[in-house]
Amino acid sequence: MKECIGMLLAGGEGKRLGALTNNIAKPAVPFGGKYRIIDFTLSNCANSGIDTLGVLTQYSPLELNKHIGNGKPWDMDRQNGGVTILPPYTAKHGGDWYSGTADAIHKNIHFIDQYDPEYVLVISGDHIYQMDYQKLLDHHKQSKADATISVVPVPWEEASRFGILNTTDQSRIYEFDEKPEHPQSNLASMGIYMFTWKKLRSYLMEDAKQGSSSHDFGKDIIPAMLSDNCRMYAYRFEGYWKDVGTVQSYWEANMDLLDEDWSLSLNNKKWRVSTNDSNFPPQYFGTNAVVKHSLVKSGCWVNGTVISSVLFKDVEVDSNSLIQKSILHPGVKVSKNCILERVIVMENIVIPEGTNIRIGKEEEPLVVDQQLITEMFPLVGGEVV
Amino acid sequence: MNTMMGLINLEHEHHYFHELTYFRNGASIPFAGRYRMIDFPLSNMTNSNIKEVAIFTRNKYRSLMDHLGTGEHWELDRRNGGLFILPPDWNDPSDISKGDLQFFHNNRDYFERGKSSYVLISGSQFITNSNYKAAFKLHLERNADITLVSTQVESLKKEHEPYCRIDADEDGWVRDITNDKKNPQVFTGVYIINKDLLMDLVDECIAHHQGDFFTAAIQENQSKLKIQTYQNEGYSAFINSIESFYRHNMNLLKEENYLDLFYKQPFIRTKVSNHPPVTYREKAMVKRSIIADGCVVDGEVNSSVVFRGVTVESGAVIKDSIIMQNCVIEEGVYLENVILDKDVHVTAGQKLIGSKNKPYAVAKRQVVTT
């Protein structure tokens, strides 16, 4: 028996990330020079002492499956518990895709039941934050709640973009307002739920019977529990939290790492973000190299100028090239005399000599994929000759 | 299929590493930003399709064992074969063996249980990225008893002195193994030997109270053996002293050397860490340097090798130096021709300058303060 196990929703497509999620699920998108988005939540679980985790996958799961493997980087290669990848499946009674977040959990009730947990943590793999779920669990137990939703204060003017929770002074939730026009509170749901398993289980069973339901936590389960007057509490989280749902917010969250505050830090030894590491040699800087205000991963070879940028492993920046406010995914090669500003270059792309792509401050950063390079350089087919 | 098993024999390795070996043996000295000396023979073996490797080690092997762990980083955590660290365990009361023959005698099981009929033996002081598949092929084709891997050294230095020299005919058959210091054909300490022959020679050496396998069994026995030589190509270095250690780290700052040693697939492998990417802050200035993961740099790094997790605060200058793991270099520090071992803390404003021929070395975990 486990006191608390985690269920991590990682099947989302992330449509608004455009080309970044053409071939991989959103949680597997590279982030922060070394990581994938899901590493932040996986590491939160590991650092919070949650050693049993189901990862629900659906959309383009190959990279994600490979990345998580047996869970070793997070010390989740356990004999009892550990990480289990839970894809949609067929069985005697047939089978179907996961039709919503609640449906995904419902279809894996047998997975949860085998650990007979008291509490279940439901999180999603597409947010960037560092949080101790143990504190959330303590709060949940103290308030004898049926469900506790983690909230973060957002600026009032942005509150209407979020799911807002209206609470009493004792932080009991009485209303859930999805993207309200006139918000009464600025406490946004972070999509992090702690449930008392028995309670959630019965609501999931009930919800599964409703043909009209969209089987979604935010739209169906939470409202149903609220209308039954369940004990629902808000847990206030102070610190960095970001939904990297759009190209703009993905880019911003990467840039935020360059000015780390202690609530989001890759260098905090007490809260390490873990991931699969590669075996590339240390990075090399040539005599013409300039590097400032950046994150650079091993295997990089820099002879140009890198300012306020994030370079993943095995990236090359040749001489007389300038990389500014950009994110270069693993294996990107930038030839001589290039200027890149506010762009995100996808894995293994070769930027031909003399390329100049500068995106203005007002515009959304540009995702550079092979198609774009081929269009820009039709004669050489995007390959450096 | 013919296969080889591996042996890294650290017995009889002479070295002059001083401060760097206060707390570890020569094989676990950190090198080139994230590696240890033993990574080179070990990776070259696994890259040569060797699936079991034994290590003979007598002294100060805590750090070595910590580094190697289960062998997983070299894919040696296997059901069949794998990594066998064999420290001294002299349990045979009738044992009369000495030197490395003691290791051979007490670990006969390793050789007898292994399915391979050939053994590749290596030390830890020859640094190169090459696999020995071609050498093995040559060994089989020529039907040799022993194949010695050698390399042609352009300019002979002090570090080459302890190594034998090879005199071979044009077909590569060894005519003589000498200690002729002027011969540039240097034996790398790497050789392939037929396993049955190895065990016979071990018995013979013990019977004659010998204490050094290579010298007694091969060098002094050469007329009775069919010995081939195989020429190792590409960048390589012999490292057995502080001076050669420093010089060869600095040599890696030449692009072509670094590319040849580390960017040639398959890669040299080492223990993988969980460090974040390097954080460069506003005042960072880095030129002609090798920097490993997990560093936070806000100062100036010029022509230096910086290991994982080092902090360089603003205004600090590091020049022609080697800074090992987790060192902290505070504001305004000036370092030139310096080797800092792991966990050294240099407090604000300190100035340390060594010379190229005699770099200033600071042992592990020291605090440099006024």
Short mmCIF file of C-alpha atoms in Angstrom, two decimals, chain B residues 22-367:
data_model
loop_
_atom_site.label_atom_id
_atom_site.label_comp_id
_atom_site.label_asym_id
_atom_site.label_seq_id
_atom_site.Cartn_x
_atom_site.Cartn_y
_atom_site.Cartn_z
CA TYR B 22 46.98 12.07 -2.29
CA PHE B 23 43.46 10.68 -2.20
CA ARG B 24 43.18 8.51 -5.29
CA ASN B 25 45.21 6.30 -7.57
CA GLY B 26 46.51 7.43 -10.95
CA ALA B 27 43.68 5.80 -12.88
CA SER B 28 41.02 7.99 -11.28
CA ILE B 29 42.68 11.33 -11.86
CA PRO B 30 40.18 13.71 -13.47
CA PHE B 31 41.06 14.72 -17.01
CA ALA B 32 39.70 17.05 -19.72
CA GLY B 33 36.73 18.56 -17.92
CA ARG B 34 34.67 15.51 -17.10
CA TYR B 35 36.68 12.34 -17.60
CA ARG B 36 39.00 10.19 -15.50
CA MET B 37 42.11 8.52 -16.87
CA ILE B 38 40.52 5.08 -16.70
CA ASP B 39 37.68 6.17 -19.02
CA PHE B 40 40.02 5.94 -21.99
CA PRO B 41 41.12 2.29 -21.73
CA LEU B 42 37.67 1.32 -20.52
CA SER B 43 35.80 3.05 -23.37
CA ASN B 44 38.29 1.80 -25.94
CA MET B 45 37.64 -1.71 -24.69
CA THR B 46 33.85 -1.49 -24.76
CA ASN B 47 34.09 0.25 -28.13
CA SER B 48 36.09 -2.78 -29.31
CA ASN B 49 33.15 -5.02 -28.52
CA ILE B 50 34.63 -6.26 -25.25
CA LYS B 51 31.84 -7.22 -22.86
CA GLU B 52 33.78 -8.10 -19.72
CA VAL B 53 36.54 -6.10 -18.14
CA ALA B 54 38.54 -6.78 -14.98
CA ILE B 55 40.56 -4.19 -13.10
CA PHE B 56 43.60 -5.01 -10.98
CA THR B 57 44.00 -2.28 -8.40
CA ARG B 58 45.99 -2.30 -5.17
CA ASN B 59 45.90 1.15 -3.59
CA LYS B 60 43.59 4.10 -2.98
CA TYR B 61 40.78 2.65 -5.04
CA ARG B 62 37.79 4.20 -3.23
CA SER B 63 37.53 7.00 -5.76
CA LEU B 64 37.98 4.55 -8.63
CA MET B 65 35.17 2.31 -7.41
CA ASP B 66 32.92 5.29 -6.83
CA HIS B 67 33.54 6.41 -10.39
CA LEU B 68 32.99 3.02 -12.00
CA GLY B 69 29.96 1.97 -9.96
CA THR B 70 28.18 -0.93 -11.61
CA GLY B 71 29.80 -0.09 -14.93
CA GLU B 72 26.47 1.09 -16.34
CA HIS B 73 27.93 4.18 -17.99
CA TRP B 74 30.10 1.96 -20.15
CA GLU B 75 27.25 -0.50 -20.65
CA LEU B 76 29.08 -2.99 -18.48
CA ASP B 77 26.17 -3.64 -16.10
CA ARG B 78 25.37 -6.95 -17.71
CA ARG B 79 23.83 -10.30 -16.90
CA ASN B 80 26.69 -11.97 -18.77
CA GLY B 81 30.15 -10.55 -18.35
CA GLY B 82 30.35 -6.98 -17.12
CA LEU B 83 32.76 -5.18 -14.86
CA PHE B 84 34.96 -6.95 -12.29
CA ILE B 85 36.86 -4.68 -9.94
CA LEU B 86 39.48 -6.90 -8.33
CA PRO B 87 41.22 -5.29 -5.38
CA PRO B 88 43.73 -7.33 -3.34
CA ASP B 89 42.20 -10.45 -1.81
CA TRP B 90 45.00 -12.82 -1.06
CA ASN B 91 43.18 -15.85 0.26
CA ASP B 92 45.40 -18.68 -0.86
CA PRO B 93 47.76 -19.70 1.99
CA SER B 94 50.01 -21.58 -0.42
CA ASP B 95 50.32 -18.49 -2.61
CA ILE B 96 53.95 -17.70 -3.45
CA SER B 97 53.26 -15.12 -6.16
CA LYS B 98 54.41 -11.51 -6.16
CA GLY B 99 53.55 -8.25 -7.90
CA ASP B 100 50.84 -8.39 -10.53
CA LEU B 101 51.21 -12.16 -10.66
CA GLN B 102 49.49 -12.18 -7.29
CA PHE B 103 46.46 -10.64 -9.01
CA PHE B 104 46.58 -13.15 -11.86
CA HIS B 105 46.96 -16.05 -9.46
CA ASN B 106 44.15 -15.04 -7.12
CA ASN B 107 41.76 -14.15 -9.91
CA ARG B 108 42.18 -17.14 -12.17
CA ASP B 109 38.40 -17.59 -12.05
CA TYR B 110 37.87 -14.40 -14.00
CA PHE B 111 39.90 -15.72 -16.91
CA GLU B 112 38.72 -19.29 -16.69
CA ARG B 113 35.04 -18.40 -16.57
CA GLY B 114 35.26 -15.93 -19.43
CA LYS B 115 34.16 -17.34 -22.77
CA SER B 116 36.67 -15.35 -24.80
CA SER B 117 39.89 -16.97 -25.97
CA TYR B 118 41.82 -13.69 -26.13
CA VAL B 119 42.62 -11.05 -23.56
CA LEU B 120 43.26 -7.37 -24.21
CA ILE B 121 45.46 -5.93 -21.48
CA SER B 122 45.94 -2.22 -20.87
CA GLY B 123 47.15 0.28 -18.29
CA SER B 124 45.58 3.65 -17.59
CA GLN B 125 48.19 6.15 -18.70
CA PHE B 126 47.86 5.97 -22.47
CA ILE B 127 45.15 8.38 -23.59
CA THR B 128 43.59 7.90 -27.01
CA ASN B 129 40.25 7.33 -28.68
CA SER B 130 40.65 4.26 -30.78
CA ASN B 131 39.12 0.86 -30.80
CA TYR B 132 41.20 -2.24 -31.01
CA LYS B 133 39.07 -4.16 -33.51
CA ALA B 134 41.68 -3.69 -36.24
CA ALA B 135 44.46 -4.77 -33.91
CA PHE B 136 42.47 -7.89 -33.02
CA LYS B 137 41.87 -8.66 -36.68
CA LEU B 138 45.58 -8.37 -37.35
CA HIS B 139 46.33 -10.59 -34.36
CA LEU B 140 44.06 -13.32 -35.76
CA GLU B 141 45.24 -12.96 -39.35
CA ARG B 142 48.88 -13.21 -38.42
CA ASN B 143 48.17 -16.01 -35.99
CA ALA B 144 50.33 -14.20 -33.44
CA ASP B 145 50.78 -15.20 -29.81
CA ILE B 146 50.86 -11.60 -28.73
CA THR B 147 50.13 -8.28 -30.47
CA LEU B 148 51.64 -5.15 -28.95
CA VAL B 149 49.99 -1.80 -29.70
CA SER B 150 52.61 0.86 -30.26
CA THR B 151 52.68 4.43 -31.40
CA GLN B 152 55.23 6.57 -33.21
CA VAL B 153 56.07 9.54 -30.99
CA GLU B 154 57.15 12.74 -32.71
CA SER B 155 59.01 14.33 -29.89
CA LEU B 156 60.17 12.11 -27.06
CA LYS B 157 59.72 13.53 -23.59
CA LYS B 158 60.22 12.49 -20.01
CA GLU B 159 56.78 10.87 -19.81
CA HIS B 160 57.80 8.29 -22.43
CA GLU B 161 60.82 7.07 -20.47
CA PRO B 162 59.13 4.30 -18.47
CA TYR B 163 57.72 2.65 -21.60
CA CYS B 164 59.41 -0.07 -23.65
CA ARG B 165 60.38 0.57 -27.24
CA ILE B 166 59.65 -1.73 -30.12
CA ASP B 167 61.88 -2.76 -32.93
CA ALA B 168 59.88 -4.55 -35.65
CA ASP B 169 60.46 -5.76 -39.21
CA GLU B 170 58.41 -4.48 -42.15
CA ASP B 171 55.73 -7.13 -41.60
CA GLY B 172 55.29 -5.96 -38.05
CA TRP B 173 56.99 -8.95 -36.40
CA VAL B 174 58.76 -7.77 -33.31
CA ARG B 175 62.51 -8.23 -33.40
CA ASP B 176 63.24 -6.70 -30.06
CA ILE B 177 61.56 -5.07 -27.06
CA THR B 178 64.04 -2.70 -25.52
CA ASN B 179 64.43 0.19 -23.11
CA ASP B 180 66.23 2.24 -25.76
CA LYS B 181 65.17 5.80 -24.89
CA LYS B 182 65.95 7.09 -28.37
CA ASN B 183 63.60 4.76 -30.23
CA PRO B 184 60.40 6.70 -31.05
CA GLN B 185 58.34 3.52 -31.51
CA VAL B 186 56.78 3.45 -28.05
CA PHE B 187 54.85 0.51 -26.61
CA THR B 188 51.51 1.86 -25.29
CA GLY B 189 51.02 -0.75 -22.59
CA VAL B 190 48.12 -2.20 -24.60
CA TYR B 191 48.47 -5.75 -25.91
CA ILE B 192 46.43 -8.73 -27.01
CA ILE B 193 47.39 -12.20 -25.82
CA ASN B 194 45.89 -15.64 -26.29
CA LYS B 195 44.23 -16.62 -23.03
CA ASP B 196 45.70 -20.13 -22.78
CA LEU B 197 49.16 -18.74 -23.35
CA LEU B 198 48.53 -16.05 -20.74
CA MET B 199 47.65 -18.64 -18.10
CA ASP B 200 50.66 -20.80 -19.00
CA LEU B 201 52.99 -17.82 -18.78
CA VAL B 202 51.47 -16.83 -15.44
CA ASP B 203 52.24 -20.29 -14.06
CA GLU B 204 55.75 -20.18 -15.42
CA CYS B 205 56.41 -16.73 -13.91
CA ILE B 206 55.14 -17.79 -10.50
CA ALA B 207 57.24 -20.93 -10.63
CA HIS B 208 60.30 -18.76 -11.18
CA HIS B 209 59.45 -16.21 -8.48
CA GLN B 210 58.85 -13.42 -10.92
CA GLY B 211 56.99 -10.25 -9.87
CA ASP B 212 56.19 -8.40 -13.08
CA PHE B 213 54.25 -10.25 -15.73
CA PHE B 214 55.07 -8.22 -18.82
CA THR B 215 58.81 -7.99 -18.17
CA ALA B 216 59.28 -11.61 -17.17
CA ALA B 217 56.81 -13.37 -19.42
CA ILE B 218 57.04 -11.32 -22.58
CA GLN B 219 60.03 -9.01 -22.69
CA GLU B 220 62.49 -11.61 -21.42
CA ASN B 221 60.80 -14.43 -23.29
CA GLN B 222 60.44 -12.75 -26.67
CA SER B 223 62.57 -15.16 -28.66
CA LYS B 224 60.12 -17.99 -27.92
CA LEU B 225 56.99 -16.03 -28.83
CA LYS B 226 55.39 -14.84 -32.06
CA ILE B 227 54.93 -11.15 -31.32
CA GLN B 228 53.24 -8.72 -33.72
CA THR B 229 53.03 -4.99 -33.41
CA TYR B 230 50.06 -2.83 -34.32
CA GLN B 231 50.44 0.87 -34.97
CA ASN B 232 47.94 3.11 -33.13
CA GLU B 233 47.01 6.20 -35.16
CA GLY B 234 45.36 9.47 -34.17
CA TYR B 235 45.82 11.78 -31.23
CA SER B 236 47.35 10.15 -28.19
CA ALA B 237 49.20 11.06 -25.03
CA PHE B 238 51.13 9.40 -22.23
CA ILE B 239 50.35 10.93 -18.86
CA ASN B 240 52.24 9.97 -15.73
CA SER B 241 53.26 13.19 -13.99
CA ILE B 242 51.83 16.55 -12.99
CA GLU B 243 53.83 18.14 -15.76
CA SER B 244 52.56 15.84 -18.52
CA PHE B 245 49.05 15.98 -17.06
CA TYR B 246 49.05 19.76 -17.29
CA ARG B 247 50.62 19.92 -20.73
CA HIS B 248 48.19 17.41 -22.27
CA ASN B 249 45.15 19.13 -20.81
CA MET B 250 46.43 22.35 -22.37
CA ASN B 251 47.06 20.55 -25.68
CA LEU B 252 43.37 19.78 -25.88
CA LEU B 253 42.66 23.48 -26.28
CA LYS B 254 43.98 23.10 -29.82
CA GLU B 255 40.81 22.41 -31.79
CA GLU B 256 42.17 19.53 -33.84
CA ASN B 257 43.33 17.59 -30.78
CA TYR B 258 40.04 18.05 -28.98
CA LEU B 259 38.06 16.99 -32.03
CA ASP B 260 40.20 13.92 -32.55
CA LEU B 261 39.99 12.73 -28.96
CA PHE B 262 36.38 13.56 -28.13
CA TYR B 263 34.29 14.14 -31.24
CA LYS B 264 35.17 10.92 -33.00
CA GLN B 265 32.39 8.31 -32.75
CA PRO B 266 32.10 6.17 -30.76
CA PHE B 267 32.70 8.60 -27.92
CA ILE B 268 34.86 8.12 -24.85
CA ARG B 269 32.36 7.48 -22.07
CA THR B 270 32.39 8.51 -18.47
CA LYS B 271 30.13 8.60 -15.45
CA VAL B 272 27.13 10.68 -16.44
CA SER B 273 26.05 13.35 -14.02
CA ASN B 274 22.90 15.28 -13.35
CA HIS B 275 24.34 18.75 -13.71
CA PRO B 276 22.38 21.53 -15.40
CA PRO B 277 23.77 23.28 -18.49
CA VAL B 278 26.44 25.92 -17.85
CA THR B 279 25.00 29.26 -16.74
CA TYR B 280 26.83 32.26 -18.17
CA ARG B 281 26.04 35.57 -16.55
CA GLU B 282 26.38 39.15 -17.77
CA LYS B 283 30.09 39.55 -17.05
CA ALA B 284 31.25 36.20 -18.40
CA MET B 285 34.18 36.18 -20.84
CA VAL B 286 35.23 32.80 -22.15
CA LYS B 287 37.84 32.14 -24.81
CA ARG B 288 39.72 29.10 -26.02
CA SER B 289 38.50 26.96 -23.17
CA ILE B 290 36.77 23.73 -22.31
CA ILE B 291 33.91 24.04 -19.83
CA ALA B 292 31.89 21.19 -18.38
CA ASP B 293 28.25 21.13 -17.26
CA GLY B 294 26.95 22.65 -14.08
CA CYS B 295 29.34 25.60 -13.95
CA VAL B 296 28.17 29.11 -13.19
CA VAL B 297 30.47 31.62 -14.85
CA ASP B 298 30.49 35.36 -14.32
CA GLY B 299 34.23 35.94 -14.65
CA GLU B 300 36.94 35.53 -17.26
CA VAL B 301 38.13 32.11 -18.41
CA ASN B 302 40.97 32.03 -20.90
CA SER B 303 42.79 28.96 -22.27
CA SER B 304 41.68 26.77 -19.40
CA VAL B 305 39.94 23.50 -18.63
CA VAL B 306 37.05 23.82 -16.18
CA PHE B 307 35.37 20.72 -14.73
CA ARG B 308 31.75 20.21 -13.70
CA GLY B 309 30.02 22.38 -11.14
CA VAL B 310 32.65 25.12 -10.80
CA THR B 311 31.61 28.63 -9.76
CA VAL B 312 33.57 31.55 -11.23
CA GLU B 313 32.45 34.82 -9.68
CA SER B 314 32.61 38.21 -11.36
CA GLY B 315 35.99 39.83 -11.74
CA ALA B 316 37.82 36.52 -11.33
CA VAL B 317 40.40 35.66 -14.01
CA ILE B 318 41.42 32.09 -14.85
CA LYS B 319 44.24 31.72 -17.32
CA ASP B 320 46.08 28.61 -18.55
CA SER B 321 44.71 26.63 -15.63
CA ILE B 322 42.88 23.43 -14.78
CA ILE B 323 40.00 23.80 -12.32
CA MET B 324 38.47 20.56 -11.13
CA GLN B 325 34.96 19.71 -10.01
CA ASN B 326 33.01 21.93 -7.61
CA CYS B 327 35.76 24.50 -7.03
CA VAL B 328 34.62 27.96 -6.01
CA ILE B 329 36.57 30.91 -7.37
CA GLU B 330 35.44 34.05 -5.63
CA GLU B 331 35.42 37.64 -6.85
CA GLY B 332 38.61 39.20 -8.12
CA VAL B 333 40.75 36.05 -7.90
CA TYR B 334 43.62 35.70 -10.36
CA LEU B 335 44.82 32.21 -11.36
CA GLU B 336 47.54 31.46 -13.89
CA ASN B 337 49.23 28.10 -14.61
CA VAL B 338 47.38 26.56 -11.71
CA ILE B 339 45.85 23.13 -11.09
CA LEU B 340 43.08 23.12 -8.50
CA ASP B 341 41.96 19.66 -7.45
CA LYS B 342 38.29 19.02 -6.57
CA ASP B 343 36.40 21.17 -4.04
CA VAL B 344 39.10 23.83 -3.68
CA HIS B 345 37.78 27.18 -2.53
CA VAL B 346 39.76 30.29 -3.46
CA THR B 347 38.57 33.29 -1.48
CA ALA B 348 38.12 36.79 -2.86
CA GLY B 349 41.13 38.64 -4.17
CA GLN B 350 43.66 35.78 -3.96
CA LYS B 351 46.35 35.49 -6.58
CA LEU B 352 47.98 32.17 -7.51
CA ILE B 353 50.56 31.92 -10.27
CA GLY B 354 52.58 28.88 -11.25
CA SER B 355 54.86 28.37 -14.19
CA LYS B 356 54.24 26.38 -17.36
CA ASN B 357 56.82 23.75 -16.45
CA LYS B 358 55.84 23.65 -12.82
CA PRO B 359 52.16 24.48 -12.52
CA TYR B 360 51.02 25.38 -9.03
CA ALA B 361 48.89 22.47 -7.76
CA VAL B 362 46.46 22.69 -4.87
CA ALA B 363 45.30 19.40 -3.33
CA LYS B 364 41.67 18.44 -2.92
CA ARG B 365 39.37 20.39 -0.59
CA GLN B 366 41.85 23.11 0.40
CA VAL B 367 40.71 26.62 1.18
#
